[in-house]
Amino acid sequence: MATAQPNSTPEARQDFYDRLKPQNLAPLWEVLRGLLPSEPKSKAAPHCWCYADARPLLMESGELLTAQEAERRVLVLENPALPGMSRATSTMYAGLQLIMPGETAPAHRHSPSALRFMLEGEAAFTAVGGERTTMRRGDFIITPSWAWHDHGNEGSDPCAWLDGLDLPLVAFFEAGFNEHYNDERQSIVRPEGDALARFGSNMLPFKPVSRYGLTTPIFNYPFEQTRAALVAAAKGEAPDPHEAVTLRYSNPIDGGWAMPTMAAWMTFVPAGFETAPIRSTDGIVMALGEGAMTAEIGDRSFDLDESDVAVSPGWTWRRYRARKDSFLFCFSDRVAQEKLGLWREERGPAS
Ligand code: GTQ
């Protein structure tokens, strides 16, 4: 039996749509394909920021205004396909932050979480929860959601690092708060190293509780420890064809990811090793801590030197080839996607 065919003209449909509009109604069938694509197509583009190009401009910003004046003196890494949106990937913010000798980035707190990957300088500190930590090259540092934090530079050279924040995610949920401290620097109530001793030495208090709720109580994962673990792990078995040698930063309280919204890990690609293509639904921000490597991301190929930052948009094939032993720091929204049951990956053939 034939179904009745409505014989509406394009004009009749348009007229119907025009009458829907004032009622704040819209026809799903005109937008359904865009709402339910067969697979993700990220709006972000693969991109690389060479530190050699960005650094002079970052240093110039140090002459232009103080950290106090700026509150945070940061050059935002804007994805070229998302101009003006302060996004490196569709869901992650990234920036290069500079603190000149003697300066303080004043204490504040916000519900977005922040992470830092230290690039340059030996004498920068960040203070979190009444404790200071010195930030050294390659260190992974965490500012938990709603924790007071200020940064300073006690040395004679500029200090710079990569910032990562979940700002676009928090903005999407419209759940962001921000507050200023009543002083430039927070009061220090614990000696440096306290958190690492209690939680980051393969030991735990009998009743391990994080001061920072869902975020790890360790707020500096020193590169020295991370690097040593990766190098030792590489001796135990051959690198994984897709992941090379990868370890993730974990929360010692539950073994999960270190932060509730941003996943962070480090990949060691031994010199001469080439990974097979892999893609995952999380868009990844990566910074080369040490070494020299090529990252093929989608149809782009980037030669990464130390401190270069690249982004791999979600569901984009990526593969690495190391020219020297390379230590690649990565972060993404993978942990959030996993919790929501959305995260997927696909592994291409290993040649
Ligand atoms: O260091 O607290 O890149 O609040 C952007 C916002 C850094 C910070 C950023 C921030 C910070």
Coordinates of C-alpha atoms and ligand atoms in Angstrom, one line a residue:
M1 CA 0.0 0.0 0.0
A2 CA 1.4 3.3 -1.0
T3 CA 1.9 5.9 1.7
A4 CA 0.2 9.2 1.1
Q5 CA 2.7 11.6 -0.4
P6 CA 2.3 15.2 0.8
N7 CA 2.7 17.4 -2.2
S8 CA 4.1 20.4 -0.5
T9 CA 6.2 22.9 -2.6
P10 CA 9.5 24.3 -1.4
E11 CA 7.6 27.6 -1.0
A12 CA 5.0 25.9 1.2
R13 CA 7.7 24.5 3.4
Q14 CA 9.5 27.8 3.7
D15 CA 6.2 29.5 4.6
F16 CA 5.7 26.8 7.3
Y17 CA 9.3 27.4 8.7
D18 CA 8.6 31.1 8.7
R19 CA 5.6 30.6 10.9
L20 CA 7.5 28.3 13.3
K21 CA 10.2 30.9 14.0
P22 CA 8.1 33.4 16.0
Q23 CA 7.1 30.4 18.2
N24 CA 10.7 29.4 18.8
L25 CA 10.2 26.2 17.0
A26 CA 12.4 24.6 14.3
P27 CA 12.1 21.6 12.0
L28 CA 14.6 18.9 13.1
W29 CA 14.7 17.3 9.7
E30 CA 16.6 20.4 8.3
V31 CA 19.4 20.0 10.9
L32 CA 19.4 16.3 11.9
R33 CA 22.4 15.4 9.8
G34 CA 24.5 18.1 11.4
L35 CA 23.3 17.1 14.9
L36 CA 24.1 13.4 14.3
P37 CA 27.1 13.1 12.1
S38 CA 28.2 9.5 11.3
E39 CA 31.5 10.3 13.0
P40 CA 33.1 13.3 14.7
K41 CA 34.5 16.0 12.5
S42 CA 36.5 18.4 14.7
K43 CA 36.2 22.2 14.1
A44 CA 39.8 22.5 15.3
A45 CA 42.7 22.3 13.0
P46 CA 46.0 20.5 13.5
H47 CA 48.6 23.1 14.4
C48 CA 52.1 23.7 15.8
W49 CA 53.4 26.7 17.7
C50 CA 57.2 26.8 17.5
Y51 CA 58.7 28.0 20.7
A52 CA 61.5 29.7 18.8
D53 CA 58.9 31.9 17.1
A54 CA 56.6 32.4 20.1
R55 CA 59.4 33.1 22.7
P56 CA 60.6 36.5 21.4
L57 CA 57.0 37.7 21.5
L58 CA 56.4 36.3 24.9
M59 CA 59.5 38.1 26.2
E60 CA 58.4 41.3 24.5
S61 CA 55.1 41.0 26.5
G62 CA 57.4 41.0 29.6
E63 CA 58.5 44.6 28.6
L64 CA 55.0 45.7 27.9
L65 CA 53.2 45.1 31.2
T66 CA 53.7 43.6 34.6
A67 CA 52.4 40.2 35.7
Q68 CA 50.5 42.2 38.5
E69 CA 48.9 44.4 35.9
A70 CA 48.0 41.5 33.6
E71 CA 47.0 39.3 36.5
R72 CA 48.3 36.5 34.3
R73 CA 50.7 37.4 31.5
V74 CA 49.9 34.8 29.0
L75 CA 49.9 34.5 25.2
V76 CA 46.9 32.3 24.4
L77 CA 47.5 29.5 21.9
E78 CA 44.6 30.0 19.6
N79 CA 43.7 27.3 17.2
P80 CA 43.8 28.8 13.7
A81 CA 40.3 27.3 13.0
L82 CA 38.8 28.8 16.2
P83 CA 40.0 32.4 16.2
G84 CA 39.0 34.6 19.1
M85 CA 37.7 31.7 21.1
S86 CA 40.7 31.2 23.4
R87 CA 40.9 27.5 22.5
A88 CA 43.7 25.3 21.4
T89 CA 41.4 22.4 20.8
S90 CA 37.6 22.5 20.8
T91 CA 37.5 21.9 24.6
M92 CA 40.9 22.8 25.9
Y93 CA 42.5 26.2 26.5
A94 CA 46.3 26.5 26.3
G95 CA 48.7 29.5 26.8
L96 CA 52.3 30.4 27.3
Q97 CA 52.8 32.2 30.6
L98 CA 55.7 34.4 31.5
I99 CA 56.9 35.6 34.9
M100 CA 59.8 38.0 35.0
P101 CA 62.4 38.0 37.9
G102 CA 60.9 39.3 41.1
E103 CA 57.3 39.3 39.8
T104 CA 54.2 37.8 41.3
A105 CA 51.1 36.6 39.5
P106 CA 48.6 37.5 42.2
A107 CA 46.6 34.9 44.1
H108 CA 43.2 34.0 42.9
R109 CA 41.0 30.9 42.5
H110 CA 38.6 29.7 40.0
S111 CA 36.4 26.6 39.3
P112 CA 38.2 25.8 36.0
S113 CA 41.2 23.5 36.7
A114 CA 44.6 24.4 35.5
L115 CA 47.8 22.5 34.7
R116 CA 51.3 23.7 33.8
F117 CA 54.1 22.1 31.9
M118 CA 57.3 23.9 32.8
L119 CA 59.4 25.1 29.9
E120 CA 62.0 27.6 30.9
G121 CA 63.7 29.0 34.0
E122 CA 64.7 27.4 37.3
A123 CA 63.4 29.7 39.9
A124 CA 59.6 29.9 39.4
F125 CA 57.3 28.7 42.1
T126 CA 53.6 28.2 42.3
A127 CA 51.8 28.1 45.6
V128 CA 48.7 25.9 46.0
G129 CA 46.8 25.2 49.2
G130 CA 49.4 26.9 51.4
E131 CA 52.4 25.1 50.0
R132 CA 54.9 26.2 47.4
T133 CA 56.6 24.1 44.8
T134 CA 59.6 25.1 42.6
M135 CA 58.8 24.5 39.0
R136 CA 61.6 22.9 36.9
R137 CA 61.7 22.1 33.2
G138 CA 59.4 19.2 32.3
D139 CA 57.5 19.3 35.6
F140 CA 53.8 18.7 35.5
I141 CA 52.1 21.0 37.9
I142 CA 48.4 21.1 38.9
T143 CA 46.2 23.9 40.1
P144 CA 43.0 22.1 41.3
S145 CA 39.6 23.6 40.8
W146 CA 38.9 26.3 43.4
A147 CA 42.3 26.2 45.0
W148 CA 44.1 29.5 45.7
H149 CA 47.2 29.9 43.6
D150 CA 49.8 32.5 42.9
H151 CA 53.0 32.2 40.9
G152 CA 56.3 34.0 41.4
N153 CA 59.9 34.1 40.1
E154 CA 62.6 34.4 42.7
G155 CA 65.5 34.1 40.3
S156 CA 67.2 36.4 37.8
D157 CA 66.0 34.8 34.5
P158 CA 62.5 34.9 33.0
C159 CA 60.4 31.8 33.7
A160 CA 57.9 30.4 31.2
W161 CA 55.5 27.5 31.0
L162 CA 52.6 26.0 29.1
D163 CA 49.2 26.5 30.8
G164 CA 46.3 24.1 30.1
L165 CA 42.8 24.9 31.4
D166 CA 39.4 23.3 31.0
L167 CA 37.9 26.8 30.3
P168 CA 35.9 25.8 27.2
L169 CA 34.4 22.8 29.1
V170 CA 33.5 24.9 32.1
A171 CA 32.1 27.6 29.8
F172 CA 30.0 25.0 28.0
F173 CA 28.4 24.0 31.4
E174 CA 28.2 27.7 32.4
A175 CA 29.6 26.6 35.7
G176 CA 32.5 29.0 36.2
F177 CA 33.4 31.1 39.3
N178 CA 36.4 33.2 40.1
E179 CA 37.6 35.0 43.2
H180 CA 40.5 37.2 44.2
Y181 CA 42.6 36.6 47.3
N182 CA 43.0 39.5 49.8
D183 CA 46.7 39.6 49.2
E184 CA 49.2 39.2 46.3
R185 CA 50.5 36.0 47.7
Q186 CA 48.7 33.4 49.8
S187 CA 50.1 32.5 53.2
I188 CA 52.4 29.5 53.3
V189 CA 51.5 26.9 56.0
R190 CA 53.4 23.8 54.9
P191 CA 57.1 23.2 53.9
E192 CA 57.9 22.6 50.2
G193 CA 57.7 18.9 49.4
D194 CA 55.0 18.1 51.9
A195 CA 52.5 16.8 49.3
L196 CA 55.0 14.8 47.4
A197 CA 56.3 13.2 50.6
R198 CA 52.8 12.1 51.7
F199 CA 51.3 11.1 48.4
G200 CA 54.0 10.9 45.7
S201 CA 56.6 8.5 47.2
N202 CA 54.7 5.2 46.8
M203 CA 53.5 5.7 50.3
L204 CA 50.1 7.0 51.6
P205 CA 48.6 8.1 54.8
F206 CA 46.4 5.5 56.5
K207 CA 43.4 7.5 55.5
P208 CA 44.4 9.1 52.2
V209 CA 42.2 12.1 51.4
S210 CA 43.0 14.8 48.9
R211 CA 42.9 18.3 50.1
Y212 CA 41.5 19.1 46.6
G213 CA 38.4 16.9 46.4
L214 CA 38.4 15.1 43.0
T215 CA 41.9 16.3 42.1
T216 CA 45.2 14.6 43.1
P217 CA 46.8 15.8 46.3
I218 CA 50.2 15.9 44.5
F219 CA 50.5 19.2 42.7
N220 CA 54.0 18.8 41.2
Y221 CA 54.9 15.6 39.4
P222 CA 58.7 16.2 38.9
F223 CA 60.0 15.5 35.4
E224 CA 63.0 13.7 37.0
Q225 CA 60.6 11.0 38.4
T226 CA 58.5 10.8 35.2
R227 CA 61.5 10.5 32.9
A228 CA 63.2 7.9 35.0
A229 CA 60.0 5.8 35.1
L230 CA 59.6 6.0 31.3
V231 CA 63.2 5.1 30.6
A232 CA 63.1 2.1 33.0
A233 CA 59.7 1.0 31.6
A234 CA 61.2 1.0 28.0
K235 CA 63.9 -1.5 29.1
G236 CA 61.3 -3.9 30.3
E237 CA 59.4 -4.5 27.1
A238 CA 59.3 -3.2 23.5
P239 CA 57.4 0.0 22.9
D240 CA 53.7 -0.4 22.1
P241 CA 53.3 0.0 18.3
H242 CA 50.7 2.8 18.7
E243 CA 51.5 4.3 22.1
A244 CA 55.3 3.9 22.2
V245 CA 56.1 4.0 25.9
T246 CA 53.3 5.9 27.7
L247 CA 52.5 6.5 31.3
R248 CA 49.8 8.6 32.6
Y249 CA 49.9 11.0 35.6
S250 CA 47.7 9.3 38.3
N251 CA 45.8 10.3 41.4
P252 CA 47.3 8.1 44.2
I253 CA 44.0 8.2 46.1
D254 CA 42.2 6.1 43.6
G255 CA 44.6 5.3 40.8
G256 CA 42.6 7.3 38.3
W257 CA 43.6 10.3 36.3
A258 CA 45.2 13.1 38.2
M259 CA 42.5 15.6 37.5
P260 CA 38.7 15.3 37.1
T261 CA 38.4 17.1 33.7
M262 CA 41.8 17.0 32.1
A263 CA 43.8 13.8 31.4
A264 CA 47.6 14.1 31.2
W265 CA 50.3 11.7 30.3
M266 CA 53.8 11.5 28.9
T267 CA 54.9 9.5 25.9
F268 CA 58.5 8.4 25.5
V269 CA 59.3 7.7 21.8
P270 CA 62.8 6.2 21.6
A271 CA 65.1 7.6 18.9
G272 CA 64.3 6.0 15.5
F273 CA 61.0 4.6 16.7
E274 CA 57.9 5.3 14.6
T275 CA 54.4 4.8 16.0
A276 CA 51.5 3.4 13.9
P277 CA 48.5 5.7 13.3
I278 CA 45.9 6.0 16.1
R279 CA 43.0 8.4 16.6
S280 CA 40.8 9.1 19.5
T281 CA 37.8 11.3 20.2
D282 CA 39.7 13.6 22.5
G283 CA 41.6 16.6 21.0
I284 CA 45.1 16.6 22.4
V285 CA 47.5 19.4 23.3
M286 CA 51.2 18.2 23.3
A287 CA 54.4 19.8 24.2
L288 CA 57.9 18.4 23.6
G289 CA 59.7 18.3 26.9
E290 CA 62.9 16.8 25.5
G291 CA 64.2 15.4 22.2
A292 CA 63.3 16.0 18.6
M293 CA 60.5 14.3 16.7
T294 CA 58.0 14.5 13.9
A295 CA 54.3 14.5 14.6
E296 CA 52.0 13.6 11.7
I297 CA 48.6 14.9 12.5
G298 CA 45.8 14.5 9.9
D299 CA 47.3 15.8 6.7
R300 CA 50.0 17.9 8.4
S301 CA 53.5 17.0 9.5
F302 CA 55.3 19.0 12.2
D303 CA 58.9 18.8 13.2
L304 CA 58.8 19.3 16.9
D305 CA 61.8 20.7 18.8
E306 CA 62.0 21.2 22.6
S307 CA 59.1 23.4 24.0
D308 CA 57.2 23.3 20.7
V309 CA 53.4 22.8 21.3
A310 CA 51.1 21.0 18.8
V311 CA 47.5 20.1 18.8
S312 CA 45.8 17.0 17.4
P313 CA 42.0 17.6 17.0
G314 CA 39.6 14.9 18.1
W315 CA 39.2 11.9 15.8
T316 CA 42.3 12.9 13.7
W317 CA 44.9 10.3 12.9
R318 CA 48.2 10.9 14.5
R319 CA 51.6 9.2 14.5
Y320 CA 55.1 10.1 15.8
R321 CA 58.6 9.5 14.6
A322 CA 61.5 10.3 17.0
R323 CA 64.7 11.8 15.7
K324 CA 66.2 11.7 19.2
D325 CA 64.8 10.1 22.4
S326 CA 61.7 12.2 22.8
F327 CA 59.5 12.9 25.8
L328 CA 56.1 14.3 24.8
F329 CA 53.8 15.8 27.4
C330 CA 50.1 15.5 26.4
F331 CA 46.8 16.6 27.8
S332 CA 43.2 16.4 26.7
D333 CA 39.6 16.1 27.9
R334 CA 39.8 12.3 27.7
V335 CA 39.0 11.8 31.4
A336 CA 35.8 13.8 31.0
Q337 CA 34.8 11.9 27.9
E338 CA 35.5 8.6 29.6
K339 CA 33.3 9.5 32.6
L340 CA 30.5 10.4 30.2
G341 CA 30.9 7.2 28.3
L342 CA 31.9 9.0 25.1
W343 CA 35.6 8.3 24.6
R344 CA 36.6 6.0 21.7
E345 CA 39.8 5.2 19.9
E346 CA 40.8 3.5 16.7
R347 CA 44.1 1.9 16.0
G348 CA 45.4 1.8 12.4
P349 CA 47.5 -1.1 11.1
A350 CA 50.9 -1.4 12.6
S351 CA 53.4 -1.9 9.8
Ligands
GTQ1 O1 47.7 30.8 36.1 O2 45.8 31.0 37.1 O3 46.7 30.8 31.2 O4 43.8 31.9 35.7 C1 44.7 31.5 32.2 C2 44.0 31.8 33.4 C3 46.6 30.9 33.6 C4 46.5 31.0 36.0 C5 46.0 31.1 32.3 C6 44.5 31.6 34.6 C7 45.9 31.2 34.7

